[in-house]
Short mmCIF file of C-alpha atoms and ligand atoms in Angstrom, two decimals:
data_model
loop_
_atom_site.label_atom_id
_atom_site.label_comp_id
_atom_site.label_asym_id
_atom_site.label_seq_id
_atom_site.Cartn_x
_atom_site.Cartn_y
_atom_site.Cartn_z
CA MET A 1 51.50 3.82 17.99
CA ILE A 2 52.84 4.06 14.50
CA ILE A 3 54.82 0.88 14.07
CA GLY A 4 56.61 0.02 10.89
CA MET A 5 56.44 3.52 9.53
CA LEU A 6 59.64 3.15 7.55
CA LEU A 7 58.39 -0.10 6.10
CA ALA A 8 55.26 1.68 4.97
CA LEU A 9 57.22 4.46 3.35
CA SER A 10 59.09 1.94 1.25
CA ALA A 11 55.99 -0.17 0.54
CA CYS A 12 53.62 2.53 -0.52
CA SER A 13 54.56 6.16 -0.83
CA ASP A 14 50.90 7.21 -0.80
CA THR A 15 50.43 6.43 2.90
CA ALA A 16 53.19 8.87 3.90
CA GLY A 17 53.61 6.84 7.09
CA SER A 18 50.12 7.18 8.50
CA LEU A 19 46.58 6.06 7.85
CA PRO A 20 43.91 8.50 6.70
CA VAL A 21 41.77 7.56 9.66
CA VAL A 22 40.13 9.93 12.17
CA PRO A 23 40.15 9.36 15.08
CA TYR A 24 43.60 7.83 14.69
CA PRO A 25 43.70 4.15 15.74
CA GLN A 26 45.66 3.01 18.79
CA ASP A 27 48.00 0.53 17.08
CA VAL A 28 48.98 0.59 13.41
CA ALA A 29 51.61 -1.74 11.92
CA PHE A 30 52.18 -1.48 8.18
CA GLY A 31 52.95 -4.50 6.03
CA THR A 32 53.94 -4.70 2.39
CA GLY A 33 51.76 -4.72 -0.69
CA SER A 34 48.13 -3.78 -0.92
CA PHE A 35 44.59 -5.12 -1.03
CA ASN A 36 42.24 -4.09 -3.81
CA ALA A 37 38.84 -3.56 -2.19
CA CYS A 38 36.86 -3.00 -5.37
CA GLY A 39 34.15 -5.65 -5.52
CA ALA A 40 35.44 -7.47 -2.43
CA LYS A 41 32.95 -9.91 -0.96
CA VAL A 42 31.94 -9.11 2.62
CA ARG A 43 31.37 -12.18 4.76
CA SER A 44 29.59 -11.58 8.05
CA GLU A 45 28.38 -15.12 8.80
CA GLY A 46 31.10 -15.59 11.43
CA LEU A 47 29.37 -12.98 13.59
CA PRO A 48 26.41 -13.59 15.90
CA ALA A 49 23.25 -12.50 14.06
CA GLU A 50 22.73 -9.44 16.28
CA LEU A 51 26.16 -8.02 15.37
CA ARG A 52 25.89 -8.43 11.61
CA ALA A 53 23.95 -5.30 10.60
CA PRO A 54 26.92 -2.89 10.25
CA ALA A 55 28.86 -5.44 8.18
CA ASP A 56 25.83 -6.23 6.01
CA SER A 57 25.03 -2.61 5.20
CA PHE A 58 28.71 -2.07 4.43
CA ALA A 59 28.47 -5.01 1.99
CA VAL A 60 25.61 -3.32 0.16
CA LEU A 61 27.46 -0.01 -0.12
CA LEU A 62 30.70 -1.67 -1.21
CA LYS A 63 28.91 -3.53 -3.97
CA LYS A 64 27.24 -0.38 -5.26
CA ALA A 65 30.36 1.78 -4.94
CA SER A 66 32.31 -0.92 -6.82
CA GLY A 67 29.91 -0.61 -9.76
CA ASN A 68 28.55 -4.10 -8.92
CA ARG A 69 31.83 -5.66 -10.03
CA SER A 70 33.18 -8.73 -8.28
CA GLY A 71 36.85 -8.56 -7.29
CA GLY A 72 37.50 -12.06 -5.98
CA SER A 73 38.95 -10.74 -2.70
CA ALA A 74 37.16 -10.97 0.65
CA ILE A 75 36.54 -9.00 3.83
CA VAL A 76 35.80 -11.54 6.53
CA PHE A 77 34.29 -10.65 9.91
CA HIS A 78 35.08 -12.80 12.96
CA ASN A 79 33.69 -12.90 16.46
CA ASP A 80 36.58 -12.65 18.94
CA THR A 81 35.28 -12.71 22.48
CA THR A 82 38.72 -11.90 23.90
CA LEU A 83 38.20 -8.32 22.66
CA SER A 84 36.54 -5.78 24.92
CA CYS A 85 33.38 -3.86 24.12
CA GLU A 86 34.09 -1.29 21.35
CA GLU A 87 37.46 -2.90 20.54
CA TYR A 88 38.26 -4.28 17.09
CA SER A 89 41.20 -5.31 14.98
CA ILE A 90 41.72 -5.39 11.23
CA LYS A 91 44.35 -7.31 9.29
CA VAL A 92 44.66 -6.17 5.70
CA GLY A 93 46.44 -8.84 3.62
CA ARG A 94 46.91 -8.87 -0.14
CA ARG A 95 43.89 -11.08 -0.90
CA ARG A 96 41.84 -10.85 2.23
CA ILE A 97 40.93 -8.57 5.09
CA ASP A 98 40.14 -10.17 8.45
CA VAL A 99 38.14 -8.17 10.96
CA TYR A 100 37.81 -9.15 14.63
CA SER A 101 35.40 -7.79 17.25
CA SER A 102 33.11 -8.95 20.02
CA SER A 103 30.40 -6.29 20.09
CA TYR A 104 28.04 -4.34 17.87
CA ASN A 105 30.07 -1.15 18.28
CA GLY A 106 33.28 -3.09 17.63
CA VAL A 107 31.90 -4.25 14.25
CA LEU A 108 30.63 -0.76 13.51
CA TYR A 109 33.96 0.89 14.30
CA ALA A 110 35.88 -1.63 12.22
CA VAL A 111 33.55 -0.87 9.31
CA ASN A 112 33.96 2.88 9.87
CA THR A 113 37.74 2.52 9.83
CA LEU A 114 37.62 0.42 6.65
CA LYS A 115 35.38 3.00 4.98
CA GLN A 116 37.94 5.70 5.72
CA LEU A 117 40.51 3.62 3.82
CA MET A 118 38.26 3.54 0.75
CA PRO A 119 37.13 6.13 -1.80
CA ALA A 120 34.49 8.62 -0.58
CA GLY A 121 31.84 6.84 -2.69
CA ILE A 122 31.71 4.10 -0.04
CA TYR A 123 29.53 6.38 2.11
CA SER A 124 26.82 6.91 -0.49
CA GLY A 125 27.37 3.88 -2.73
CA GLU A 126 28.18 6.15 -5.65
CA TYR A 127 30.35 4.47 -8.27
CA ASP A 128 33.42 6.37 -9.47
CA PRO A 129 35.29 4.53 -12.27
CA GLU A 130 38.41 6.57 -11.47
CA ALA A 131 38.45 5.67 -7.77
CA ASP A 132 41.57 4.11 -6.25
CA TRP A 133 40.54 1.05 -4.22
CA ASP A 134 44.02 -0.05 -3.10
CA ILE A 135 44.45 -0.31 0.65
CA THR A 136 47.99 -0.69 1.98
CA CYS A 137 48.51 -3.92 3.88
CA VAL A 138 48.31 -3.03 7.53
CA SER A 139 47.39 -4.42 10.90
CA ILE A 140 45.22 -2.22 13.11
CA LYS A 141 44.37 -2.88 16.75
CA ASP A 142 42.04 -0.31 18.10
CA LYS A 143 39.89 0.64 21.06
CA PRO A 144 38.81 3.96 22.52
CA ARG A 145 40.75 5.83 25.16
CA PHE A 146 37.49 7.01 26.80
CA GLY A 147 34.15 5.22 27.06
CA TYR A 148 32.03 8.40 26.95
CA ARG A 149 32.49 10.28 23.66
CA GLY A 150 29.73 12.81 23.41
CA ALA A 151 28.33 15.67 21.39
CA LEU A 152 25.50 17.97 22.53
CA LEU A 153 22.94 19.74 20.41
CA ASP A 154 20.80 22.46 21.97
CA CYS A 155 17.33 22.07 20.47
CA SER A 156 15.67 24.58 22.79
CA ARG A 157 17.19 27.88 21.68
CA HIS A 158 16.58 26.70 18.15
CA PHE A 159 14.56 23.70 17.11
CA PHE A 160 15.94 21.12 14.68
CA SER A 161 13.81 18.56 12.88
CA ILE A 162 14.14 14.80 13.30
CA GLU A 163 15.83 14.62 9.88
CA GLU A 164 18.39 17.19 11.02
CA ILE A 165 19.01 15.29 14.27
CA LYS A 166 19.63 12.15 12.21
CA ARG A 167 22.20 13.99 10.08
CA TYR A 168 23.95 15.02 13.30
CA LEU A 169 23.95 11.41 14.51
CA ASP A 170 25.25 10.18 11.14
CA VAL A 171 28.34 12.35 11.27
CA MET A 172 28.93 11.56 14.95
CA SER A 173 28.94 7.88 14.09
CA ILE A 174 31.51 8.22 11.30
CA TYR A 175 33.98 9.54 13.87
CA LYS A 176 33.07 6.98 16.56
CA LEU A 177 31.26 9.25 19.00
CA ASN A 178 28.84 7.23 21.11
CA ARG A 179 26.72 9.63 23.22
CA PHE A 180 24.26 12.20 21.89
CA HIS A 181 23.46 14.68 24.65
CA TRP A 182 20.08 16.07 23.65
CA HIS A 183 19.38 19.43 25.32
CA LEU A 184 15.59 19.26 25.16
CA THR A 185 14.35 21.94 27.53
CA ASP A 186 15.33 25.48 28.40
CA ASP A 187 13.96 28.98 28.96
CA HIS A 188 13.45 29.45 25.22
CA GLY A 189 11.41 26.37 24.42
CA TRP A 190 10.24 23.01 25.82
CA ARG A 191 10.83 20.46 23.08
CA VAL A 192 9.63 17.14 24.42
CA GLU A 193 6.05 15.92 24.55
CA ILE A 194 4.99 14.99 28.07
CA LYS A 195 1.59 13.33 27.89
CA LYS A 196 0.61 14.16 31.47
CA TYR A 197 1.30 17.89 30.96
CA PRO A 198 0.07 18.84 27.48
CA LEU A 199 0.60 22.56 28.06
CA LEU A 200 4.36 21.99 28.17
CA THR A 201 4.24 21.70 24.40
CA GLU A 202 1.02 23.62 23.64
CA VAL A 203 2.34 26.66 25.48
CA GLY A 204 5.94 25.91 26.49
CA SER A 205 7.31 25.06 23.07
CA TRP A 206 6.36 28.40 21.45
CA ARG A 207 7.98 31.76 22.05
CA ASN A 208 6.84 35.17 20.89
CA GLY A 209 9.75 36.01 18.66
CA THR A 210 13.51 36.09 19.03
CA MET A 211 15.97 38.90 19.58
CA ILE A 212 17.73 40.05 16.41
CA GLY A 213 21.52 39.67 16.41
CA TRP A 214 23.03 41.08 19.58
CA ASP A 215 20.23 43.57 20.24
CA ALA A 216 18.49 42.41 23.41
CA ASP A 217 15.86 45.15 22.99
CA SER A 218 14.77 43.81 19.61
CA ASN A 219 12.32 41.09 18.60
CA ASP A 220 11.86 39.68 15.12
CA GLY A 221 8.12 39.26 15.77
CA ILE A 222 8.11 35.69 14.46
CA ARG A 223 6.42 33.11 16.67
CA TYR A 224 8.97 30.32 16.97
CA GLY A 225 8.71 26.75 18.21
CA GLY A 226 8.36 23.03 17.77
CA PHE A 227 8.62 19.83 19.77
CA TYR A 228 9.21 16.10 19.40
CA THR A 229 6.49 13.50 20.01
CA HIS A 230 7.17 10.28 21.92
CA GLU A 231 6.98 8.40 18.64
CA GLN A 232 9.61 10.65 17.05
CA LEU A 233 11.87 10.36 20.08
CA ARG A 234 11.63 6.57 20.02
CA ASP A 235 12.46 6.61 16.33
CA VAL A 236 15.59 8.66 17.05
CA VAL A 237 16.59 6.31 19.89
CA ALA A 238 16.45 3.38 17.46
CA TYR A 239 18.24 5.29 14.70
CA ALA A 240 21.02 6.31 17.08
CA ALA A 241 21.37 2.76 18.43
CA GLU A 242 21.97 1.48 14.89
CA ARG A 243 24.83 3.95 14.73
CA GLY A 244 26.30 2.89 18.07
CA ILE A 245 25.03 5.97 19.88
CA GLU A 246 23.18 6.17 23.19
CA ILE A 247 21.09 9.26 23.86
CA VAL A 248 21.52 11.24 27.07
CA PRO A 249 18.35 13.35 27.33
CA GLU A 250 18.59 16.53 29.36
CA ILE A 251 15.72 18.02 31.34
CA ASP A 252 17.38 21.11 32.75
CA LEU A 253 16.31 21.81 36.35
CA PRO A 254 15.70 23.66 38.66
CA ALA A 255 16.71 26.66 36.49
CA HIS A 256 16.41 27.10 32.70
CA MET A 257 12.73 26.16 33.18
CA VAL A 258 10.82 29.28 32.14
CA SER A 259 9.18 27.37 29.29
CA ALA A 260 7.65 25.00 31.86
CA LEU A 261 6.69 27.87 34.17
CA ALA A 262 4.93 29.66 31.28
CA ALA A 263 2.80 26.52 30.83
CA TYR A 264 2.23 25.82 34.54
CA PRO A 265 2.82 29.08 36.49
CA HIS A 266 2.08 27.48 39.87
CA LEU A 267 5.49 25.76 39.55
CA GLY A 268 7.31 29.09 40.02
CA CYS A 269 8.00 30.93 43.27
CA THR A 270 6.02 34.04 42.29
CA GLY A 271 3.19 32.24 40.48
CA GLY A 272 3.85 34.21 37.29
CA PRO A 273 2.58 34.93 34.75
CA TYR A 274 5.68 33.92 32.81
CA ASP A 275 6.62 34.29 29.16
CA LEU A 276 9.18 32.19 27.33
CA MET A 277 12.39 34.12 26.95
CA THR A 278 13.04 35.83 23.63
CA VAL A 279 16.53 37.13 24.51
CA TRP A 280 19.71 35.14 25.13
CA ASP A 281 20.04 35.59 28.86
CA ILE A 282 19.76 33.68 32.13
CA ALA A 283 16.31 33.88 33.72
CA LYS A 284 15.89 34.74 37.41
CA ASP A 285 12.70 32.70 37.52
CA VAL A 286 13.34 29.08 38.47
CA LEU A 287 11.35 26.13 39.77
CA CYS A 288 9.88 26.67 43.24
CA VAL A 289 11.42 23.84 45.20
CA GLY A 290 9.57 24.68 48.40
CA LYS A 291 6.36 23.14 47.08
CA ASP A 292 5.99 19.35 46.93
CA SER A 293 3.88 19.77 43.79
CA SER A 294 7.06 20.83 41.96
CA PHE A 295 8.64 17.46 42.77
CA ASP A 296 5.47 15.65 41.70
CA PHE A 297 5.82 17.49 38.37
CA LEU A 298 9.51 16.57 38.02
CA GLU A 299 8.83 12.94 38.83
CA ASP A 300 6.01 12.73 36.29
CA VAL A 301 8.14 14.35 33.58
CA LEU A 302 11.18 12.22 34.32
CA SER A 303 9.07 9.05 34.41
CA GLU A 304 7.99 9.65 30.81
CA ILE A 305 11.58 10.48 29.84
CA CYS A 306 12.81 7.23 31.43
CA GLU A 307 10.25 5.28 29.41
CA ILE A 308 11.49 6.71 26.14
CA PHE A 309 15.24 6.68 26.70
CA PRO A 310 16.39 3.23 27.79
CA TYR A 311 19.94 4.12 28.82
CA GLU A 312 21.81 4.48 32.09
CA TYR A 313 22.05 8.28 32.28
CA ILE A 314 19.55 11.11 32.53
CA HIS A 315 21.02 14.64 32.50
CA ILE A 316 19.28 16.91 35.01
CA GLY A 317 21.05 20.17 34.17
CA GLY A 318 21.64 22.10 37.39
CA ASP A 319 23.54 24.96 35.73
CA GLU A 320 23.13 28.70 36.15
CA CYS A 321 20.52 28.69 38.90
CA PRO A 322 20.10 32.22 40.33
CA LYS A 323 18.96 31.97 43.95
CA ILE A 324 17.09 35.27 44.18
CA ARG A 325 13.56 33.81 43.89
CA TRP A 326 14.25 31.14 46.50
CA GLU A 327 15.61 33.82 48.85
CA ASN A 328 12.30 35.64 48.67
CA CYS A 329 9.87 32.73 48.50
CA PRO A 330 8.02 31.66 51.68
CA HIS A 331 7.76 28.06 50.42
CA CYS A 332 11.46 27.77 49.61
CA GLN A 333 12.42 29.45 52.88
CA ALA A 334 10.14 27.08 54.80
CA ARG A 335 11.89 24.15 53.09
CA ILE A 336 15.28 25.56 54.06
CA LYS A 337 14.13 25.87 57.66
CA ALA A 338 12.59 22.41 57.76
CA LEU A 339 15.80 20.90 56.39
CA GLY A 340 17.91 22.93 58.85
CA LEU A 341 20.01 24.39 56.03
CA LYS A 342 22.27 27.29 57.01
CA ASP A 343 24.66 29.68 55.30
CA THR A 344 28.31 28.67 55.65
CA ASP A 345 31.54 30.56 54.94
CA LYS A 346 31.49 29.29 51.39
CA TRP A 347 27.89 28.78 50.33
CA LYS A 348 24.46 30.11 51.08
CA ALA A 349 21.61 28.01 52.44
CA GLU A 350 20.06 28.25 48.95
CA HIS A 351 23.05 26.39 47.48
CA TYR A 352 22.39 23.58 49.92
CA LEU A 353 18.75 23.74 48.85
CA GLN A 354 19.89 23.00 45.30
CA ASN A 355 21.88 20.02 46.67
CA TYR A 356 18.62 18.82 48.22
CA VAL A 357 16.86 19.09 44.84
CA THR A 358 19.66 17.20 43.07
CA ALA A 359 19.69 14.46 45.72
CA ARG A 360 15.90 14.09 45.70
CA VAL A 361 15.72 13.79 41.92
CA GLN A 362 18.75 11.49 41.90
CA LYS A 363 17.07 9.20 44.43
CA PHE A 364 13.87 9.11 42.40
CA LEU A 365 15.79 8.23 39.24
CA ALA A 366 17.89 5.63 41.06
CA GLY A 367 14.57 3.92 41.86
CA LYS A 368 14.13 3.61 38.09
CA GLY A 369 17.65 2.24 37.65
CA LYS A 370 19.06 5.50 36.30
CA LYS A 371 22.11 7.60 37.15
CA VAL A 372 22.22 11.37 36.88
CA ILE A 373 24.60 13.73 35.16
CA GLY A 374 24.62 17.42 36.08
CA TRP A 375 26.56 20.51 35.04
CA ASP A 376 29.44 21.39 37.36
CA GLU A 377 27.34 23.84 39.44
CA ILE A 378 25.80 20.85 41.21
CA LEU A 379 29.11 20.43 43.03
CA GLU A 380 28.53 23.75 44.84
CA GLY A 381 27.60 23.18 48.48
CA ASP A 382 27.51 19.56 49.48
CA LEU A 383 26.67 17.13 46.68
CA ALA A 384 25.39 13.68 47.64
CA PRO A 385 27.45 10.77 46.26
CA GLY A 386 26.59 9.15 42.94
CA ALA A 387 26.11 12.01 40.47
CA THR A 388 28.36 12.45 37.45
CA ILE A 389 29.67 15.97 36.86
CA MET A 390 29.85 17.57 33.46
CA SER A 391 32.68 20.08 33.69
CA TRP A 392 31.87 23.08 31.47
CA ARG A 393 33.16 26.20 33.27
CA GLY A 394 36.71 25.15 32.52
CA VAL A 395 38.43 22.03 33.78
CA GLU A 396 38.27 22.81 37.48
CA GLY A 397 34.85 21.27 38.09
CA GLY A 398 35.96 17.96 36.58
CA LYS A 399 39.19 18.01 38.53
CA GLN A 400 37.44 18.72 41.84
CA ALA A 401 34.76 16.14 41.11
CA ALA A 402 37.28 13.41 40.29
CA GLN A 403 39.34 14.23 43.38
CA LYS A 404 36.22 13.93 45.53
CA GLY A 405 35.39 10.55 43.96
CA PHE A 406 32.65 11.67 41.55
CA ASP A 407 32.74 10.56 37.94
CA ALA A 408 33.21 13.42 35.49
CA ILE A 409 32.79 14.18 31.82
CA MET A 410 35.01 16.93 30.50
CA THR A 411 33.48 19.58 28.26
CA PRO A 412 35.41 22.72 29.22
CA CYS A 413 34.09 25.67 27.25
CA GLU A 414 37.55 26.89 26.24
CA TYR A 415 38.13 23.68 24.23
CA CYS A 416 34.76 22.05 23.67
CA TYR A 417 32.17 24.80 23.06
CA LEU A 418 31.72 24.62 19.32
CA ASN A 419 29.31 27.56 19.33
CA TYR A 420 32.40 29.76 19.77
CA CYS A 421 34.28 31.16 16.73
CA GLN A 422 36.69 28.92 14.85
CA SER A 423 38.54 31.47 12.77
CA ASP A 424 40.12 34.83 13.46
CA LYS A 425 38.69 36.12 10.17
CA PRO A 426 35.48 38.00 10.93
CA GLU A 427 34.27 37.59 7.34
CA LEU A 428 34.25 33.78 7.82
CA GLU A 429 32.41 33.91 11.12
CA PRO A 430 28.65 33.80 11.23
CA LEU A 431 26.82 35.69 13.98
CA GLY A 432 27.65 34.24 17.35
CA PHE A 433 29.68 34.32 20.53
CA HIS A 434 33.06 35.98 20.16
CA GLU A 435 35.25 33.52 22.07
CA TYR A 436 37.83 31.89 19.83
CA VAL A 437 38.18 28.09 19.78
CA PRO A 438 40.04 27.12 16.60
CA VAL A 439 40.33 23.51 15.45
CA GLU A 440 43.91 23.28 16.70
CA LYS A 441 42.84 24.31 20.19
CA CYS A 442 40.14 21.61 20.31
CA TYR A 443 42.69 19.13 19.04
CA GLY A 444 45.26 20.08 21.67
CA TYR A 445 42.99 19.50 24.64
CA GLU A 446 44.35 16.90 27.09
CA PRO A 447 41.53 15.84 29.42
CA LEU A 448 43.72 14.29 32.13
CA GLU A 449 46.11 17.22 32.44
CA GLY A 450 46.20 18.55 35.99
CA ILE A 451 44.12 15.67 37.31
CA PRO A 452 45.94 13.53 39.90
CA GLU A 453 46.67 10.04 38.64
CA GLU A 454 44.57 8.29 41.26
CA ALA A 455 41.54 10.30 40.05
CA HIS A 456 41.99 9.47 36.34
CA LYS A 457 39.58 6.56 36.61
CA HIS A 458 36.76 9.03 37.29
CA ILE A 459 37.19 10.86 33.99
CA LEU A 460 34.65 9.00 31.88
CA GLY A 461 35.23 10.98 28.73
CA VAL A 462 34.89 14.15 26.73
CA GLN A 463 32.04 15.95 25.00
CA CYS A 464 31.74 18.81 22.52
CA ASN A 465 28.71 21.09 22.57
CA VAL A 466 26.77 23.09 20.02
CA TRP A 467 24.63 25.63 21.88
CA THR A 468 22.30 27.31 19.47
CA GLU A 469 21.46 30.80 20.70
CA PHE A 470 22.80 32.25 17.47
CA ILE A 471 22.49 29.12 15.35
CA ALA A 472 19.14 28.82 13.62
CA THR A 473 19.79 26.55 10.63
CA PRO A 474 21.13 23.00 10.15
CA ALA A 475 23.84 24.29 7.80
CA HIS A 476 25.05 26.65 10.54
CA VAL A 477 25.03 23.80 13.11
CA GLN A 478 27.18 21.71 10.76
CA TYR A 479 29.53 24.59 10.04
CA MET A 480 30.20 25.01 13.77
CA LEU A 481 30.50 21.26 14.36
CA LEU A 482 32.78 20.42 11.43
CA PRO A 483 35.64 19.87 11.44
CA ARG A 484 36.04 20.67 15.16
CA MET A 485 34.12 17.55 16.18
CA LEU A 486 36.74 15.52 14.28
CA ALA A 487 39.45 17.16 16.40
CA ILE A 488 37.51 16.30 19.56
CA SER A 489 37.09 12.72 18.30
CA GLU A 490 40.85 12.25 18.53
CA VAL A 491 40.81 13.72 22.07
CA GLN A 492 38.10 11.19 22.93
CA TRP A 493 39.52 8.15 21.19
CA SER A 494 43.22 8.28 20.35
CA SER A 495 46.34 7.89 22.48
CA PRO A 496 47.88 11.25 23.33
CA GLU A 497 51.21 10.06 21.89
CA ASP A 498 49.58 9.39 18.52
CA LYS A 499 48.09 12.83 18.24
CA ASP A 500 49.81 14.96 15.64
CA TYR A 501 48.06 18.12 14.49
CA ASP A 502 49.90 18.26 11.14
CA ARG A 503 48.91 14.69 10.28
CA PHE A 504 45.35 15.35 11.41
CA ARG A 505 45.04 18.61 9.48
CA GLU A 506 46.39 17.12 6.27
CA ASP A 507 44.11 14.11 6.58
CA VAL A 508 41.05 16.25 7.23
CA ILE A 509 41.76 18.42 4.19
CA LYS A 510 42.70 15.56 1.86
CA HIS A 511 40.37 12.80 2.98
CA GLN A 512 37.68 13.91 5.42
CA PHE A 513 36.53 17.08 3.65
CA PRO A 514 35.76 15.08 0.46
CA VAL A 515 33.72 12.65 2.56
CA LEU A 516 31.80 15.44 4.29
CA LYS A 517 31.30 17.14 0.93
CA SER A 518 30.03 13.96 -0.71
CA LEU A 519 27.53 13.58 2.11
CA GLY A 520 26.32 17.16 1.69
CA TYR A 521 27.55 18.54 5.01
CA THR A 522 28.50 22.18 5.43
CA TYR A 523 31.89 22.62 7.10
CA CYS A 524 34.37 25.36 7.92
CA LYS A 525 37.43 25.39 5.63
CA VAL A 526 39.59 27.75 7.63
CA ILE A 527 42.24 25.07 8.29
CA GLU A 528 43.00 25.00 4.55
CA ASP A 529 44.61 28.45 4.79
C1 ACM B 1 26.02 25.73 30.12
O1 ACM B 1 26.72 26.10 29.14
N1 ACM B 1 25.21 26.58 30.75
C2 ACM B 1 26.10 24.38 30.60
ZN1 ZN B 2 9.82 28.94 45.91
#
C-alpha cells in the first residue's frame, strides 16, 4: 500500500508518490528528507555468515559505482528472525539505511530493491560522476504474494548456451523471480546428458535441419543441436542458487519424446525408426508405456536428473499426448487390459493409461523425496493425489485442480506465453506465433480470479514461458521476455491493490529500460509509443 503519498509529494517531487521499484513492494511509507548513497559503507556483519554474500557483493558494486569515494553514511544489514522466508524490510533514514531479513532470499531481495533506488551503474559498478545518489527517506516492508515465481525457457526447440542461460537467470533475479523451469527435452532435441544412455545426446540432441519460417515443407539443411553436461548443469544450479533461484528441470513424458525414441527406438510403440522432428508440430509417436523397459528407462533418466537438481520439484511434462499409437500397440493394449482400464463417458481407456504413467513416475520420484509438476493435461481422466498442475491451456486447468485439492501453478497462455506477439505493429514483430499478448495484458492478469476462496491456498504461483520454436537467438529470447517478464513479476509478487499500469509503464520506461540497456539486454520498446 502506498502510505504517506502526500508526504512524499511535499518531501521530494522526484518520487511522484511512488518508488521506482519493480515488482512494487507490499508496504511503502515515505518519510522526509533523503539519504545520499554515494560511497555508503555496507555492513553485513550482523547477518549469519551464510546470508552475507548478496550484501557483500552489493558492497563491492556500490564502492565501484561510487568512484571509490567514501560518503560517511551506512547501509546496515540485520538478522530479524521474526521475518518469514523471502521477507525483508528497509528503513531509509537521512544518515543510515537499516535492512532486516531472516533468509538468503530476504537479503537478496532487499539488495535488489535498494539497487533499483540507485543509479543504473550499481548493476555493473560503472562510475558516473553525474549520477544522482539521493534516495528519498522511506520505510519498505515487503514479501511476495506467491511463493512460486517462475519463468520457463525452452532449450529443446532451440539450444542456448550456459552463458545465455546465466543471462536469463540474472534478469530473473533482478525482478525477484525464484524458479527457473528448464524445458530440457522435446521432439526437436534432447539437451541433457544422461550417462547411462549416451545415445540420448549422441543421436537425440541433433536434428537434420529446421523448417524455414512457417513453411512446414521446407528444411534449412543445417544440422542443429547441442546439450548440457552434468558438470555444466551443476554449475548452473549453483549459479542460480546464488541468485535465489531454484531450477525445476522438465523431462517431458510420455509424449514430446521423439528425440529419445530416435536414440532408442525400442522405447516406441512401433519400434521406429524415428527421426527428430524438424517442423513445429506435435508428434504422434510417444513412449510405449506397455513395456516395462520404458519405465526402467524413465527411472534411470530421472535418477540422474534427481542427482543433479537438488530441489523439491521435477516437472514430468504430460502435455499434448496423442493416444493413437497406444490404441494400436499390443503392449499398451495389454497394459490397459491388465489394469482393467475402460472407456468412460468422458475419457478413453488411453487417458487412464496416461494417469497410470503419471502415478507410477510420481511414486518413483516420491521414493527419492521429490514431488511432480505436470501440464494441465495430466488432470484428464483420474489423476492420483499429490501432483501439482501447471495450468497452460487457459485458467480452467488451474481452477479445476485447485477445486479438487491439487496445487496449481498458473501459466495461462493468453497472459503468460511470452513467445506470442507483444505489439500490434507487424514491423516490430519478429517471426513467431501470431497470438497477441501485450505487456498490459500480462500486467492485468489476476491469478485468483474465478477461483473459489477456499481453493486459493492451492495456487502456488505464476510462471511466464518462452517457447522457442521461432526463437533461435539469445537477443530474440530477451526481446520476447523483456519487459513482459517485469509485468509478470508484479503479478507474482505485488498486492493486486498496488498494481497500477500507468505507474508501472512509466517506471519501466524511465528506470528499468536504462538498467536493461546498461546490462546489454535486448528488449521491446513498444510501450514507449
Ligand atoms: C505446452 O505449451 N505444450 C505446455
Ligand atoms: Zn505401446
